[in-house]
Amino acid sequence: MEIETEKLKPYEFNVQYFEVLKGSDYEALKKDIQARGIKVDLHILPDNTVICGNQRLKIAKELNLKEVPCKIVEGLETDDKIKEYVIKDNYLRRHLTQEQKAFLAGELYKIKFKGSGGDRREQTGQSVPFDVYAEVGKDLNVNRRTAVRYIQYAKICEEEPTKQGKKITQVLREVKQAKQEEEIKQLEPEKAIQGVFDVIVIDPPWKGTGAYDPDGFRGKGDYPTMEIEDIKKIKLPMAKNCIIWLWTIDLHLKDALDILDVWDLERKSTLIWVKDKIGLGHWLRNQHEYCFLAVQGNPKIFSNSTSSVLNAPRRKHSEKPDEFYKLVEKVCRGRKLDYFARKKREGWEVYGDEVKK
């Protein structure tokens, strides 16, 4: 049907969230409408609010077109339903940047989250039958993981407007790094550790080949990391005669040796953990880790011809196998500390950010 142009009004949500066409794109559309008229119906509400087609409405007014073709959309009783309709239509029609898509995903998430009754997982601990992230992804034709990233970005930018305009990857990286730094600051060994130890296992949170990668690049881990100089400053609570097991990876072999020198320790041997599955890596996917056995003073070790190769299944990222701790318990005696521990362990005192989780 044809509606008088002067009776139509723009939908404010469109004005707020969608950039107007500019330059040659706008002029091309204007010339086409001037030559052929408007061929695609504007979508309007019963009150003549244009929810899809505001660019064409603007041009129609500039060209003094008296009437334009319109389609009345019924059944959108609430503002949320109108927004959802507009988001889906514009998401599919327009050439949007990833960041613009993210903002739309964020708005759609708010609508569906409200409609689902909120995040019931936080209240009951049970899984939610209605997966809001998956539903948003389905509506926008992206997988759930992409929908999650979009929504995270939109939430962050809403809370911190200064991040608007930055790329999604950059914003997620900055937030993750800030969280990691805060977790590291929470570690206060002088308050958490009492006395000295005869055996210390330490698995420093080595920095990988680059910053955290929210896109999931397999060469980078997802946990708090420390600078080499900060690791060197750690004061291990060592007994006069102490055995230290220092875990490291290929990238940090030299750093690990330097750290042993700074800690004034003497390296005695190297244990190599060979895993059953490959893990992270840039040039090659790593399937092994090194653990330097070093000493302070003159401790005793009960090696019983223990091999320098440990074959054990790979655990979750950076977690060391139970077989390693059994080996240490077999060859070492005395009070034991697991520094940067991933979990509590019988017969050991533990210290680390993940133990609290």
mmCIF file of C-alpha atoms in Angstrom:
data_model
loop_
_atom_site.group_PDB
_atom_site.id
_atom_site.type_symbol
_atom_site.label_atom_id
_atom_site.label_comp_id
_atom_site.label_asym_id
_atom_site.label_seq_id
_atom_site.Cartn_x
_atom_site.Cartn_y
_atom_site.Cartn_z
ATOM 1 C CA MET A 1 0.000 0.000 0.000
ATOM 2 C CA GLU A 2 1.038 3.613 -0.540
ATOM 3 C CA ILE A 3 1.341 5.903 2.500
ATOM 4 C CA GLU A 4 1.783 9.669 2.423
ATOM 5 C CA THR A 5 5.433 10.449 3.138
ATOM 6 C CA GLU A 6 4.665 13.305 5.520
ATOM 7 C CA LYS A 7 2.718 10.934 7.791
ATOM 8 C CA LEU A 8 5.704 8.618 8.323
ATOM 9 C CA LYS A 9 8.150 9.008 11.201
ATOM 10 C CA PRO A 10 11.508 7.315 11.915
ATOM 11 C CA TYR A 11 12.029 4.767 14.673
ATOM 12 C CA GLU A 12 14.484 6.199 17.221
ATOM 13 C CA PHE A 13 16.177 2.849 17.847
ATOM 14 C CA ASN A 14 17.269 2.783 14.208
ATOM 15 C CA VAL A 15 18.649 6.302 14.454
ATOM 16 C CA GLN A 16 20.605 5.390 17.587
ATOM 17 C CA TYR A 17 22.082 2.060 16.478
ATOM 18 C CA PHE A 18 22.511 2.240 12.722
ATOM 19 C CA GLU A 19 24.814 4.557 10.852
ATOM 20 C CA VAL A 20 23.263 6.451 7.974
ATOM 21 C CA LEU A 21 24.550 5.829 4.483
ATOM 22 C CA LYS A 22 27.153 8.386 3.491
ATOM 23 C CA GLY A 23 29.001 9.607 0.448
ATOM 24 C CA SER A 24 28.822 7.598 -2.748
ATOM 25 C CA ASP A 25 26.656 4.854 -1.207
ATOM 26 C CA TYR A 26 23.995 7.351 -0.227
ATOM 27 C CA GLU A 27 24.141 9.167 -3.571
ATOM 28 C CA ALA A 28 23.860 5.879 -5.475
ATOM 29 C CA LEU A 29 20.727 4.906 -3.555
ATOM 30 C CA LYS A 30 19.271 8.376 -4.042
ATOM 31 C CA LYS A 31 19.874 8.297 -7.808
ATOM 32 C CA ASP A 32 18.297 4.847 -8.051
ATOM 33 C CA ILE A 33 15.186 5.976 -6.172
ATOM 34 C CA GLN A 34 14.993 9.132 -8.275
ATOM 35 C CA ALA A 35 15.111 7.062 -11.458
ATOM 36 C CA ARG A 36 13.004 4.031 -10.494
ATOM 37 C CA GLY A 37 11.195 4.978 -7.323
ATOM 38 C CA ILE A 38 11.159 2.915 -4.116
ATOM 39 C CA LYS A 39 10.718 -0.739 -5.081
ATOM 40 C CA VAL A 40 10.989 -2.361 -1.641
ATOM 41 C CA ASP A 41 8.255 -1.693 0.912
ATOM 42 C CA LEU A 42 9.110 0.231 4.050
ATOM 43 C CA HIS A 43 8.079 -1.743 7.128
ATOM 44 C CA ILE A 44 5.929 0.349 9.423
ATOM 45 C CA LEU A 45 3.933 -0.014 12.621
ATOM 46 C CA PRO A 46 0.205 0.760 12.671
ATOM 47 C CA ASP A 47 1.075 4.261 13.985
ATOM 48 C CA ASN A 48 3.210 4.918 10.847
ATOM 49 C CA THR A 49 6.567 4.524 12.609
ATOM 50 C CA VAL A 50 9.104 3.237 10.077
ATOM 51 C CA ILE A 51 10.971 0.341 11.664
ATOM 52 C CA CYS A 52 12.755 -0.769 8.489
ATOM 53 C CA GLY A 53 13.537 1.648 5.663
ATOM 54 C CA ASN A 54 14.566 4.893 7.347
ATOM 55 C CA GLN A 55 17.242 5.588 4.717
ATOM 56 C CA ARG A 56 14.643 5.348 1.965
ATOM 57 C CA LEU A 57 12.259 7.536 3.967
ATOM 58 C CA LYS A 58 14.915 10.235 4.315
ATOM 59 C CA ILE A 59 15.627 10.191 0.574
ATOM 60 C CA ALA A 60 11.908 10.203 -0.255
ATOM 61 C CA LYS A 61 11.500 13.396 1.750
ATOM 62 C CA GLU A 62 14.536 14.969 0.061
ATOM 63 C CA LEU A 63 13.073 14.123 -3.358
ATOM 64 C CA ASN A 64 9.626 15.371 -2.310
ATOM 65 C CA LEU A 65 7.988 12.022 -3.045
ATOM 66 C CA LYS A 66 4.372 12.295 -1.959
ATOM 67 C CA GLU A 67 3.815 8.612 -1.235
ATOM 68 C CA VAL A 68 5.983 5.559 -0.627
ATOM 69 C CA PRO A 69 5.148 1.823 -0.621
ATOM 70 C CA CYS A 70 4.724 0.441 2.883
ATOM 71 C CA LYS A 71 3.944 -2.808 4.635
ATOM 72 C CA ILE A 72 2.243 -2.642 8.023
ATOM 73 C CA VAL A 73 3.769 -5.091 10.510
ATOM 74 C CA GLU A 74 1.241 -6.378 13.028
ATOM 75 C CA GLY A 75 1.738 -8.212 16.300
ATOM 76 C CA LEU A 76 4.649 -6.218 17.718
ATOM 77 C CA GLU A 77 2.906 -5.209 20.931
ATOM 78 C CA THR A 78 5.975 -4.336 23.016
ATOM 79 C CA ASP A 79 9.068 -2.249 22.432
ATOM 80 C CA ASP A 80 11.214 -5.364 22.913
ATOM 81 C CA LYS A 81 9.388 -7.173 20.121
ATOM 82 C CA ILE A 82 9.846 -4.171 17.848
ATOM 83 C CA LYS A 83 13.572 -4.004 18.640
ATOM 84 C CA GLU A 84 13.985 -7.729 18.038
ATOM 85 C CA TYR A 85 12.291 -7.417 14.653
ATOM 86 C CA VAL A 86 14.485 -4.441 13.698
ATOM 87 C CA ILE A 87 17.705 -6.118 14.858
ATOM 88 C CA LYS A 88 17.079 -9.274 12.848
ATOM 89 C CA ASP A 89 16.102 -7.333 9.734
ATOM 90 C CA ASN A 90 19.057 -4.945 9.809
ATOM 91 C CA TYR A 91 21.565 -7.613 10.815
ATOM 92 C CA LEU A 92 20.809 -9.587 7.672
ATOM 93 C CA ARG A 93 20.346 -6.658 5.280
ATOM 94 C CA ARG A 94 23.248 -4.374 6.146
ATOM 95 C CA HIS A 95 26.999 -4.583 5.703
ATOM 96 C CA LEU A 96 27.956 -4.273 9.358
ATOM 97 C CA THR A 97 31.334 -4.366 11.084
ATOM 98 C CA GLN A 98 31.958 -7.076 13.677
ATOM 99 C CA GLU A 99 31.646 -4.445 16.389
ATOM 100 C CA GLN A 100 28.277 -3.239 15.066
ATOM 101 C CA LYS A 101 27.076 -6.834 14.954
ATOM 102 C CA ALA A 102 28.233 -7.240 18.547
ATOM 103 C CA PHE A 103 26.152 -4.302 19.741
ATOM 104 C CA LEU A 104 23.081 -5.763 18.035
ATOM 105 C CA ALA A 105 23.802 -9.153 19.606
ATOM 106 C CA GLY A 106 24.060 -7.424 22.975
ATOM 107 C CA GLU A 107 20.666 -5.774 22.549
ATOM 108 C CA LEU A 108 19.094 -9.019 21.377
ATOM 109 C CA TYR A 109 20.605 -10.801 24.386
ATOM 110 C CA LYS A 110 18.979 -8.300 26.772
ATOM 111 C CA ILE A 111 15.605 -8.919 25.181
ATOM 112 C CA LYS A 112 15.857 -12.711 25.239
ATOM 113 C CA PHE A 113 17.474 -12.765 28.692
ATOM 114 C CA LYS A 114 14.541 -10.796 30.069
ATOM 115 C CA GLY A 115 12.105 -13.070 28.280
ATOM 116 C CA SER A 116 13.757 -16.214 29.669
ATOM 117 C CA GLY A 117 13.315 -15.061 33.255
ATOM 118 C CA GLY A 118 16.979 -14.244 33.854
ATOM 119 C CA ASP A 119 19.991 -16.444 34.456
ATOM 120 C CA ARG A 120 18.581 -19.212 36.611
ATOM 121 C CA ARG A 121 21.967 -20.910 36.795
ATOM 122 C CA GLU A 122 23.193 -18.249 39.200
ATOM 123 C CA GLN A 123 20.242 -18.789 41.504
ATOM 124 C CA THR A 124 19.827 -22.559 41.545
ATOM 125 C CA GLY A 125 23.043 -23.986 40.157
ATOM 126 C CA GLN A 126 20.992 -25.899 37.605
ATOM 127 C CA SER A 127 21.418 -25.614 33.849
ATOM 128 C CA VAL A 128 18.951 -23.375 32.055
ATOM 129 C CA PRO A 129 16.719 -25.150 29.510
ATOM 130 C CA PHE A 130 16.638 -21.947 27.444
ATOM 131 C CA ASP A 131 20.181 -21.157 26.298
ATOM 132 C CA VAL A 132 20.098 -17.406 25.627
ATOM 133 C CA TYR A 133 23.514 -17.339 23.947
ATOM 134 C CA ALA A 134 22.622 -20.177 21.601
ATOM 135 C CA GLU A 135 19.281 -18.567 20.799
ATOM 136 C CA VAL A 136 20.953 -15.255 19.917
ATOM 137 C CA GLY A 137 23.449 -17.115 17.742
ATOM 138 C CA LYS A 138 20.646 -18.938 15.966
ATOM 139 C CA ASP A 139 18.773 -15.703 15.229
ATOM 140 C CA LEU A 140 21.914 -13.975 13.923
ATOM 141 C CA ASN A 141 23.177 -17.029 12.026
ATOM 142 C CA VAL A 142 26.411 -17.373 14.028
ATOM 143 C CA ASN A 143 27.606 -20.160 16.302
ATOM 144 C CA ARG A 144 27.187 -19.957 20.065
ATOM 145 C CA ARG A 145 30.829 -19.110 20.672
ATOM 146 C CA THR A 146 30.680 -16.092 18.359
ATOM 147 C CA ALA A 147 27.454 -14.979 20.016
ATOM 148 C CA VAL A 148 29.138 -15.165 23.429
ATOM 149 C CA ARG A 149 32.053 -13.028 22.218
ATOM 150 C CA TYR A 150 29.707 -10.474 20.683
ATOM 151 C CA ILE A 151 27.653 -10.235 23.863
ATOM 152 C CA GLN A 152 30.716 -10.005 26.119
ATOM 153 C CA TYR A 153 32.040 -7.147 23.996
ATOM 154 C CA ALA A 154 28.704 -5.315 24.089
ATOM 155 C CA LYS A 155 28.466 -5.679 27.880
ATOM 156 C CA ILE A 156 32.010 -4.415 28.408
ATOM 157 C CA CYS A 157 31.499 -1.385 26.159
ATOM 158 C CA GLU A 158 28.264 -0.555 27.953
ATOM 159 C CA GLU A 159 30.050 -0.650 31.319
ATOM 160 C CA GLU A 160 33.170 1.115 30.002
ATOM 161 C CA PRO A 161 32.176 3.507 27.183
ATOM 162 C CA THR A 162 35.834 4.422 26.568
ATOM 163 C CA LYS A 163 36.285 1.007 24.966
ATOM 164 C CA GLN A 164 33.717 1.718 22.266
ATOM 165 C CA GLY A 165 35.370 2.005 18.883
ATOM 166 C CA LYS A 166 38.022 -0.598 19.698
ATOM 167 C CA LYS A 167 38.101 -3.989 18.008
ATOM 168 C CA ILE A 168 36.428 -6.923 19.727
ATOM 169 C CA THR A 169 39.655 -8.896 20.080
ATOM 170 C CA GLN A 170 41.474 -5.922 21.602
ATOM 171 C CA VAL A 171 38.762 -5.227 24.171
ATOM 172 C CA LEU A 172 38.433 -8.859 25.267
ATOM 173 C CA ARG A 173 42.218 -9.125 25.510
ATOM 174 C CA GLU A 174 42.478 -5.988 27.664
ATOM 175 C CA VAL A 175 39.788 -7.206 30.037
ATOM 176 C CA LYS A 176 41.347 -10.653 30.321
ATOM 177 C CA GLN A 177 44.795 -9.222 31.004
ATOM 178 C CA ALA A 178 43.399 -6.919 33.692
ATOM 179 C CA LYS A 179 41.734 -9.903 35.352
ATOM 180 C CA GLN A 180 44.963 -11.903 35.181
ATOM 181 C CA GLU A 181 46.969 -9.071 36.722
ATOM 182 C CA GLU A 182 44.465 -8.762 39.552
ATOM 183 C CA GLU A 183 44.657 -12.508 40.245
ATOM 184 C CA ILE A 184 48.450 -12.311 40.433
ATOM 185 C CA LYS A 185 48.232 -9.403 42.886
ATOM 186 C CA GLN A 186 46.057 -11.545 45.145
ATOM 187 C CA LEU A 187 48.992 -13.887 45.728
ATOM 188 C CA GLU A 188 50.708 -12.865 48.976
ATOM 189 C CA PRO A 189 53.199 -15.620 49.887
ATOM 190 C CA GLU A 190 54.513 -13.895 52.999
ATOM 191 C CA LYS A 191 50.997 -14.130 54.499
ATOM 192 C CA ALA A 192 50.020 -17.530 53.101
ATOM 193 C CA ILE A 193 53.146 -19.576 53.798
ATOM 194 C CA GLN A 194 54.521 -20.271 57.265
ATOM 195 C CA GLY A 195 57.949 -21.737 57.982
ATOM 196 C CA VAL A 196 60.382 -23.457 55.612
ATOM 197 C CA PHE A 197 60.164 -26.608 53.498
ATOM 198 C CA ASP A 198 62.427 -29.524 52.615
ATOM 199 C CA VAL A 199 60.796 -30.085 49.216
ATOM 200 C CA ILE A 200 59.276 -27.430 46.965
ATOM 201 C CA VAL A 201 57.526 -27.931 43.635
ATOM 202 C CA ILE A 202 57.037 -24.694 41.734
ATOM 203 C CA ASP A 203 55.227 -24.328 38.426
ATOM 204 C CA PRO A 204 55.440 -20.608 37.571
ATOM 205 C CA PRO A 205 52.705 -19.118 35.386
ATOM 206 C CA TRP A 206 55.068 -18.545 32.460
ATOM 207 C CA LYS A 207 54.094 -15.989 29.878
ATOM 208 C CA GLY A 208 53.498 -17.703 26.519
ATOM 209 C CA THR A 209 54.236 -16.574 22.979
ATOM 210 C CA GLY A 210 51.951 -13.560 23.264
ATOM 211 C CA ALA A 211 49.005 -11.999 25.038
ATOM 212 C CA TYR A 212 45.788 -13.811 25.788
ATOM 213 C CA ASP A 213 43.909 -14.638 22.609
ATOM 214 C CA PRO A 214 40.099 -14.680 22.991
ATOM 215 C CA ASP A 215 39.783 -16.240 19.540
ATOM 216 C CA GLY A 216 41.304 -19.427 20.958
ATOM 217 C CA PHE A 217 44.663 -19.572 19.128
ATOM 218 C CA ARG A 218 46.254 -22.812 20.264
ATOM 219 C CA GLY A 219 49.651 -21.249 20.941
ATOM 220 C CA LYS A 220 48.399 -19.234 23.890
ATOM 221 C CA GLY A 221 47.032 -20.247 27.254
ATOM 222 C CA ASP A 222 44.067 -18.950 29.216
ATOM 223 C CA TYR A 223 45.274 -18.360 32.785
ATOM 224 C CA PRO A 224 47.131 -15.658 34.762
ATOM 225 C CA THR A 225 50.802 -15.227 33.835
ATOM 226 C CA MET A 226 53.817 -13.472 35.376
ATOM 227 C CA GLU A 227 56.750 -11.562 33.972
ATOM 228 C CA ILE A 228 60.129 -13.292 34.253
ATOM 229 C CA GLU A 229 61.492 -10.547 36.518
ATOM 230 C CA ASP A 230 58.564 -11.016 38.905
ATOM 231 C CA ILE A 231 59.190 -14.766 39.066
ATOM 232 C CA LYS A 232 62.829 -14.074 39.938
ATOM 233 C CA LYS A 233 61.684 -11.963 42.898
ATOM 234 C CA ILE A 234 59.841 -14.884 44.501
ATOM 235 C CA LYS A 235 61.360 -15.787 47.864
ATOM 236 C CA LEU A 236 60.978 -19.526 48.242
ATOM 237 C CA PRO A 237 60.637 -20.694 51.872
ATOM 238 C CA MET A 238 63.530 -23.171 51.571
ATOM 239 C CA ALA A 239 65.056 -25.157 54.397
ATOM 240 C CA LYS A 240 68.856 -25.143 54.712
ATOM 241 C CA ASN A 241 68.923 -28.402 52.757
ATOM 242 C CA CYS A 242 66.118 -28.295 50.205
ATOM 243 C CA ILE A 243 65.121 -29.973 46.937
ATOM 244 C CA ILE A 244 63.351 -27.786 44.382
ATOM 245 C CA TRP A 245 61.439 -29.018 41.346
ATOM 246 C CA LEU A 246 61.046 -26.177 38.825
ATOM 247 C CA TRP A 247 58.670 -26.743 35.918
ATOM 248 C CA THR A 248 59.297 -25.016 32.602
ATOM 249 C CA ILE A 249 58.641 -25.243 28.863
ATOM 250 C CA ASP A 250 60.795 -24.978 25.737
ATOM 251 C CA LEU A 251 60.184 -21.269 25.346
ATOM 252 C CA HIS A 252 61.538 -20.573 28.837
ATOM 253 C CA LEU A 253 64.402 -23.039 29.228
ATOM 254 C CA LYS A 254 67.004 -20.267 29.444
ATOM 255 C CA ASP A 255 64.768 -18.200 31.711
ATOM 256 C CA ALA A 256 64.357 -21.155 34.060
ATOM 257 C CA LEU A 257 68.131 -21.641 34.267
ATOM 258 C CA ASP A 258 68.582 -17.923 34.938
ATOM 259 C CA ILE A 259 65.979 -18.112 37.695
ATOM 260 C CA LEU A 260 67.822 -20.993 39.346
ATOM 261 C CA ASP A 261 70.954 -18.827 39.340
ATOM 262 C CA VAL A 262 69.094 -15.873 40.856
ATOM 263 C CA TRP A 263 67.698 -18.163 43.550
ATOM 264 C CA ASP A 264 71.255 -19.468 44.104
ATOM 265 C CA LEU A 265 70.292 -23.091 43.411
ATOM 266 C CA GLU A 266 72.341 -25.888 41.883
ATOM 267 C CA ARG A 267 70.662 -27.884 39.108
ATOM 268 C CA LYS A 268 71.186 -31.630 39.502
ATOM 269 C CA SER A 269 68.959 -33.255 36.874
ATOM 270 C CA THR A 270 66.037 -32.799 34.481
ATOM 271 C CA LEU A 271 62.770 -34.712 34.463
ATOM 272 C CA ILE A 272 60.909 -34.841 31.137
ATOM 273 C CA TRP A 273 57.170 -35.392 31.215
ATOM 274 C CA VAL A 274 55.972 -37.050 27.981
ATOM 275 C CA LYS A 275 52.219 -36.648 27.513
ATOM 276 C CA ASP A 276 49.773 -38.930 25.743
ATOM 277 C CA LYS A 277 48.260 -36.034 23.746
ATOM 278 C CA ILE A 278 49.600 -32.918 22.080
ATOM 279 C CA GLY A 279 48.966 -29.509 23.610
ATOM 280 C CA LEU A 280 49.721 -25.876 22.803
ATOM 281 C CA GLY A 281 52.387 -24.675 20.405
ATOM 282 C CA HIS A 282 53.191 -22.316 17.551
ATOM 283 C CA TRP A 283 55.790 -24.079 15.385
ATOM 284 C CA LEU A 284 55.121 -27.539 16.828
ATOM 285 C CA ARG A 285 52.359 -28.664 19.177
ATOM 286 C CA ASN A 286 54.128 -29.527 22.411
ATOM 287 C CA GLN A 287 53.785 -32.952 23.971
ATOM 288 C CA HIS A 288 56.327 -32.635 26.758
ATOM 289 C CA GLU A 289 57.431 -30.417 29.637
ATOM 290 C CA TYR A 290 60.641 -30.086 31.607
ATOM 291 C CA CYS A 291 61.117 -30.097 35.351
ATOM 292 C CA PHE A 292 64.540 -29.061 36.669
ATOM 293 C CA LEU A 293 65.616 -30.773 39.862
ATOM 294 C CA ALA A 294 67.771 -28.331 41.838
ATOM 295 C CA VAL A 295 69.039 -28.129 45.396
ATOM 296 C CA GLN A 296 70.044 -25.770 48.133
ATOM 297 C CA GLY A 297 72.613 -27.156 50.541
ATOM 298 C CA ASN A 298 73.085 -30.912 50.696
ATOM 299 C CA PRO A 299 69.690 -32.663 50.863
ATOM 300 C CA LYS A 300 69.262 -36.420 50.537
ATOM 301 C CA ILE A 301 67.321 -38.014 47.679
ATOM 302 C CA PHE A 302 66.096 -41.615 47.539
ATOM 303 C CA SER A 303 66.060 -42.059 43.779
ATOM 304 C CA ASN A 304 66.150 -45.871 43.553
ATOM 305 C CA SER A 305 67.146 -45.677 39.870
ATOM 306 C CA THR A 306 64.179 -43.440 39.022
ATOM 307 C CA SER A 307 63.970 -42.607 35.312
ATOM 308 C CA SER A 308 64.335 -39.037 34.031
ATOM 309 C CA VAL A 309 61.348 -39.664 31.712
ATOM 310 C CA LEU A 310 57.824 -39.602 33.094
ATOM 311 C CA ASN A 311 55.053 -40.937 30.852
ATOM 312 C CA ALA A 312 51.690 -39.681 32.052
ATOM 313 C CA PRO A 313 48.393 -38.441 30.570
ATOM 314 C CA ARG A 314 47.963 -34.763 29.786
ATOM 315 C CA ARG A 315 45.724 -32.953 32.255
ATOM 316 C CA LYS A 316 43.836 -29.694 31.887
ATOM 317 C CA HIS A 317 46.061 -26.801 30.849
ATOM 318 C CA SER A 318 49.174 -26.454 33.057
ATOM 319 C CA GLU A 319 48.028 -29.067 35.592
ATOM 320 C CA LYS A 320 50.730 -31.584 36.453
ATOM 321 C CA PRO A 321 50.007 -35.327 36.658
ATOM 322 C CA ASP A 322 49.461 -37.260 39.880
ATOM 323 C CA GLU A 323 52.265 -39.580 38.751
ATOM 324 C CA PHE A 324 54.722 -36.703 39.175
ATOM 325 C CA TYR A 325 53.744 -36.101 42.789
ATOM 326 C CA LYS A 326 53.996 -39.823 43.534
ATOM 327 C CA LEU A 327 57.509 -39.754 42.075
ATOM 328 C CA VAL A 328 58.488 -36.796 44.278
ATOM 329 C CA GLU A 329 57.000 -38.457 47.352
ATOM 330 C CA LYS A 330 59.011 -41.596 46.571
ATOM 331 C CA VAL A 331 62.390 -39.892 46.214
ATOM 332 C CA CYS A 332 62.052 -36.959 48.652
ATOM 333 C CA ARG A 333 61.486 -36.738 52.408
ATOM 334 C CA GLY A 334 60.343 -33.927 54.671
ATOM 335 C CA ARG A 335 57.867 -31.060 54.630
ATOM 336 C CA LYS A 336 56.525 -30.423 51.119
ATOM 337 C CA LEU A 337 55.142 -27.304 49.427
ATOM 338 C CA ASP A 338 53.366 -27.102 46.076
ATOM 339 C CA TYR A 339 53.845 -23.465 44.999
ATOM 340 C CA PHE A 340 51.292 -22.220 42.429
ATOM 341 C CA ALA A 341 49.278 -25.358 43.131
ATOM 342 C CA ARG A 342 46.218 -26.213 41.034
ATOM 343 C CA LYS A 343 44.534 -28.150 43.830
ATOM 344 C CA LYS A 344 44.957 -29.356 47.394
ATOM 345 C CA ARG A 345 46.939 -32.538 47.853
ATOM 346 C CA GLU A 346 47.230 -34.868 50.860
ATOM 347 C CA GLY A 347 50.640 -34.647 52.518
ATOM 348 C CA TRP A 348 51.424 -31.303 50.878
ATOM 349 C CA GLU A 349 50.963 -27.687 51.794
ATOM 350 C CA VAL A 350 49.734 -25.736 48.824
ATOM 351 C CA TYR A 351 49.851 -22.161 47.649
ATOM 352 C CA GLY A 352 48.321 -20.707 44.503
ATOM 353 C CA ASP A 353 45.427 -18.760 43.025
ATOM 354 C CA GLU A 354 43.659 -21.814 41.625
ATOM 355 C CA VAL A 355 43.478 -23.589 44.996
ATOM 356 C CA LYS A 356 40.924 -20.965 46.077
ATOM 357 C CA LYS A 357 38.642 -21.634 43.105
#
